Coordinates of C-alpha atoms in Angstrom, one line a residue:
X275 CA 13.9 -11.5 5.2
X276 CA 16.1 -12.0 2.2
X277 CA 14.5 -10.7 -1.3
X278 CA 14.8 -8.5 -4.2
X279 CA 12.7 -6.4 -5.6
X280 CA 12.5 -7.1 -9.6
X281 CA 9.7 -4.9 -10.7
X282 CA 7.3 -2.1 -9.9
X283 CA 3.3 -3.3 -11.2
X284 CA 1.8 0.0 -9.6
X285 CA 2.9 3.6 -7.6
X286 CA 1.1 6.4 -7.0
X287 CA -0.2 9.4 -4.7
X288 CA -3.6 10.2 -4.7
X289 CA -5.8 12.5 -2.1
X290 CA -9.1 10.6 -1.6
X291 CA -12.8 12.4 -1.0
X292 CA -14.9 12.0 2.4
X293 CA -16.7 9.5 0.4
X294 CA -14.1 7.3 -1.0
X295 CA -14.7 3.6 -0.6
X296 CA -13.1 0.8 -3.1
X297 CA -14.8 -2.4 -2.9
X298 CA -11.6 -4.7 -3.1
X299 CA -9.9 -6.9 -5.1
X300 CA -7.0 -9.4 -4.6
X301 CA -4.1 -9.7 -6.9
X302 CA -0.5 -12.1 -7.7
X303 CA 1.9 -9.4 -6.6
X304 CA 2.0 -7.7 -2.7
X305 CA 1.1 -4.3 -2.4
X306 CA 1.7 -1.6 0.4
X307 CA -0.6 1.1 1.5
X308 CA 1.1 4.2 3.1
X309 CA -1.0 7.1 4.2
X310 CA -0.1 10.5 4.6
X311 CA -2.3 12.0 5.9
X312 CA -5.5 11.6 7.5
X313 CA -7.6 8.0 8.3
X314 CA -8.5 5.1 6.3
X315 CA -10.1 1.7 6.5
X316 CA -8.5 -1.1 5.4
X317 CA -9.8 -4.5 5.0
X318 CA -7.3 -7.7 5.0
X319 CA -8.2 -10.5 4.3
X320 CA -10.7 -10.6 7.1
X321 CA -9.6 -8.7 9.0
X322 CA -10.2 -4.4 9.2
X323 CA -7.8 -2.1 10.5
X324 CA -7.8 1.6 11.1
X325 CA -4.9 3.2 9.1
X326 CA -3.2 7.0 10.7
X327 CA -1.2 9.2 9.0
X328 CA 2.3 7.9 8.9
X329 CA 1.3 4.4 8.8
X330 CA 2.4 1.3 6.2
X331 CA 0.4 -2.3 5.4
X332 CA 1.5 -4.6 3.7
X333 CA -0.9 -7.2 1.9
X334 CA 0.4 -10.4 0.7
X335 CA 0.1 -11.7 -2.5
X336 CA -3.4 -13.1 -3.3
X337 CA -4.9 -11.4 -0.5
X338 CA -8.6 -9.9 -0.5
X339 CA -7.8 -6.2 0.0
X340 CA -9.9 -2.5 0.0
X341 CA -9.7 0.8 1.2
X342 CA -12.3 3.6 2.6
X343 CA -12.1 7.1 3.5
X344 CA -12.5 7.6 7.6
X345 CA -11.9 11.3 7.5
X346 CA -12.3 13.8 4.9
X347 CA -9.6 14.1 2.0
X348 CA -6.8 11.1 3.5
X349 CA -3.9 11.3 0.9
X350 CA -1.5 7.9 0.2
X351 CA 1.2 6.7 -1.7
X352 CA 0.2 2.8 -3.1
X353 CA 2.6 0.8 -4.7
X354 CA 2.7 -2.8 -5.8
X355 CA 6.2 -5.0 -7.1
X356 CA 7.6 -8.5 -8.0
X357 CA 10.5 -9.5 -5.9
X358 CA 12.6 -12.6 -5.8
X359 CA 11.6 -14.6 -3.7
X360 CA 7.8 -13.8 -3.5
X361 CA 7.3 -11.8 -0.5
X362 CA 4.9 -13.1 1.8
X363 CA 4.8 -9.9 4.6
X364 CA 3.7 -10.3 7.9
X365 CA 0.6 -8.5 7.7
X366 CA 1.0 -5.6 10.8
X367 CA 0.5 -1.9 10.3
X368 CA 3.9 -0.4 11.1
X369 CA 4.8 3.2 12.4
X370 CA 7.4 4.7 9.8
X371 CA 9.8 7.5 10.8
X372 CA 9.4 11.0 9.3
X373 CA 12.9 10.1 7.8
X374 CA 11.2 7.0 5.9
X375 CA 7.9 8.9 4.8
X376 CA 10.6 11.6 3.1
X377 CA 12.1 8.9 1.2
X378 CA 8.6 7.2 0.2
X379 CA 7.5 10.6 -0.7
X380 CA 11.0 11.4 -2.8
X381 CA 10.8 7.1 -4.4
X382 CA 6.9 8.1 -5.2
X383 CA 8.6 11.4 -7.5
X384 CA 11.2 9.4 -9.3
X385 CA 8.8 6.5 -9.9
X386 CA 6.7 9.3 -11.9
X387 CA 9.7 10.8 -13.8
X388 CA 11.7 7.7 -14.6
X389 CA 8.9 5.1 -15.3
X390 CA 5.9 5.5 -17.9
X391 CA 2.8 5.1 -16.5
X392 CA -0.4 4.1 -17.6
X393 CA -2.7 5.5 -15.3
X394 CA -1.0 4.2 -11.8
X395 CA 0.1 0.9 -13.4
X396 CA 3.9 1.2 -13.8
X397 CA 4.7 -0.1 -17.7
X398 CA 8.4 0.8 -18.2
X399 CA 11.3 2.8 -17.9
X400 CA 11.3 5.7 -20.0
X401 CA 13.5 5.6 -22.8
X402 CA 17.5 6.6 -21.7
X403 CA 16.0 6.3 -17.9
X404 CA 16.7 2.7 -17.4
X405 CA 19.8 2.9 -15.4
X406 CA 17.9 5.9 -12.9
X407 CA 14.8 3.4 -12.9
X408 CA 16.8 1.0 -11.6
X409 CA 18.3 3.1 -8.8
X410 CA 15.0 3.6 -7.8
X411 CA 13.7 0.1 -7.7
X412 CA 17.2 -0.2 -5.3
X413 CA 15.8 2.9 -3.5
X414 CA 12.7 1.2 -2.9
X415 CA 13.9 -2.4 -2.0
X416 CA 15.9 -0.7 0.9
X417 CA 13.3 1.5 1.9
X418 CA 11.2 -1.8 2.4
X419 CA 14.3 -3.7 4.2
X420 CA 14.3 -0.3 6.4
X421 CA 10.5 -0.5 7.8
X422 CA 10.9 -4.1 8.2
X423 CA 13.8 -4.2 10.2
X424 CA 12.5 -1.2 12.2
X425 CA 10.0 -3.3 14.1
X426 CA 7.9 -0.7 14.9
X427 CA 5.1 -2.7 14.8
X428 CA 1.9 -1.0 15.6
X429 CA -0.4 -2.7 18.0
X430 CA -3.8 -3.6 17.0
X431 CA -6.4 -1.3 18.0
X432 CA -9.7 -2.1 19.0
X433 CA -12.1 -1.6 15.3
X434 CA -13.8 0.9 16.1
X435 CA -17.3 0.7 15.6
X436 CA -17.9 2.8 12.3
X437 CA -15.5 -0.4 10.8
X438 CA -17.4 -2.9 13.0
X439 CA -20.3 -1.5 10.9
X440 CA -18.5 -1.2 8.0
X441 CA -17.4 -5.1 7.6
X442 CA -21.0 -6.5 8.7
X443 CA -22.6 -4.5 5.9
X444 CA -20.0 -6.3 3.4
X445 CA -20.9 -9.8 5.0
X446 CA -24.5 -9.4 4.3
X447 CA -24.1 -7.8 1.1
X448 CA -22.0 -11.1 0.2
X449 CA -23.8 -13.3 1.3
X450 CA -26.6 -12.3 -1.2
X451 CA -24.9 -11.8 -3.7
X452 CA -26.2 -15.1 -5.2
X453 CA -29.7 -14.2 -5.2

């Protein structure tokens, strides 16, 4: 991998209910999911995953994409970015150290106090914070080099059957949605 991370498009924290479930959406920019606690479902692309506490996704650029609560009140840190060239991530769930959740956690505080925000989409850095926003945007683009060097690749698990369920609903519901 050789790239650059230009700009942040979104970054936020947010603890979800028991009944949390976002229906999707795809997007021109990758985006990472990192959960801190608790479970999640993740669809990508096609293909659903179970997401732990402690655990990172990338999904590419242009890729289908949503989230669901497993267990009651999971809590991650999303963030979105431009880089040069375009990443195109290998899509894998990886296992990041405590060290590397720390440092998410920390790049997740300065994002809120050097960028404005418009809800979670990242707009700009504040006025007389443009040389600290950039730092982080560094911060970040080795915190990224760091999991993806780490190889610590976690191997697929079976989908359980609540997700088995959970993606077969989605089908039918999609394929009526033309009626």
């Amino acid at each position: 991998f050789n790239f650059s991370v230009n700009s942040l498009c979104s970054f936020f924290k947010r603890t979800y209910d028991e009944s949390f479930c976002f229906q999707g959406e795809t997007h021109n920019f990758p985006e990472a999911v990192c959960l801190i606690s608790g479970k999640m479902g993740i669809i990508a692309g096609k293909t659903v995953f179970s997401l732990t506490a402690g655990q990172i996704i990338f999904h590419p650029a242009d890729e289908f994409h949503s989230i669901w609560s497993i267990e009651s009140k999971p809590t991650a840190i999303i963030f979105s970015f431009r880089s040069t060239p375009p990443l195109d991530f290998p899509r894998h769930i990886y296992q990041i150290s405590d060290k590397l959740l720390t440092e998410l956690k920390e790049i997740q505080q300065e994002v809120d106090e050097y960028f404005e925000k418009d809800r979670f989409i990242v707009v700009k850095a504040r006025e007389s914070k443009e040389s600290e926003a950039t730092h982080v945007i560094k911060r970040l683009e080795l915190f990224l080099w760091s999991v993806l060097c780490d190889r610590r690749k976690v191997e697929d698990d079976p989908v359980e059957q609540s997700l088995k369920n959970y993606i077969f609903i989605l089908s039918v519901m999609k394929s009526h949605l033309s009626e």
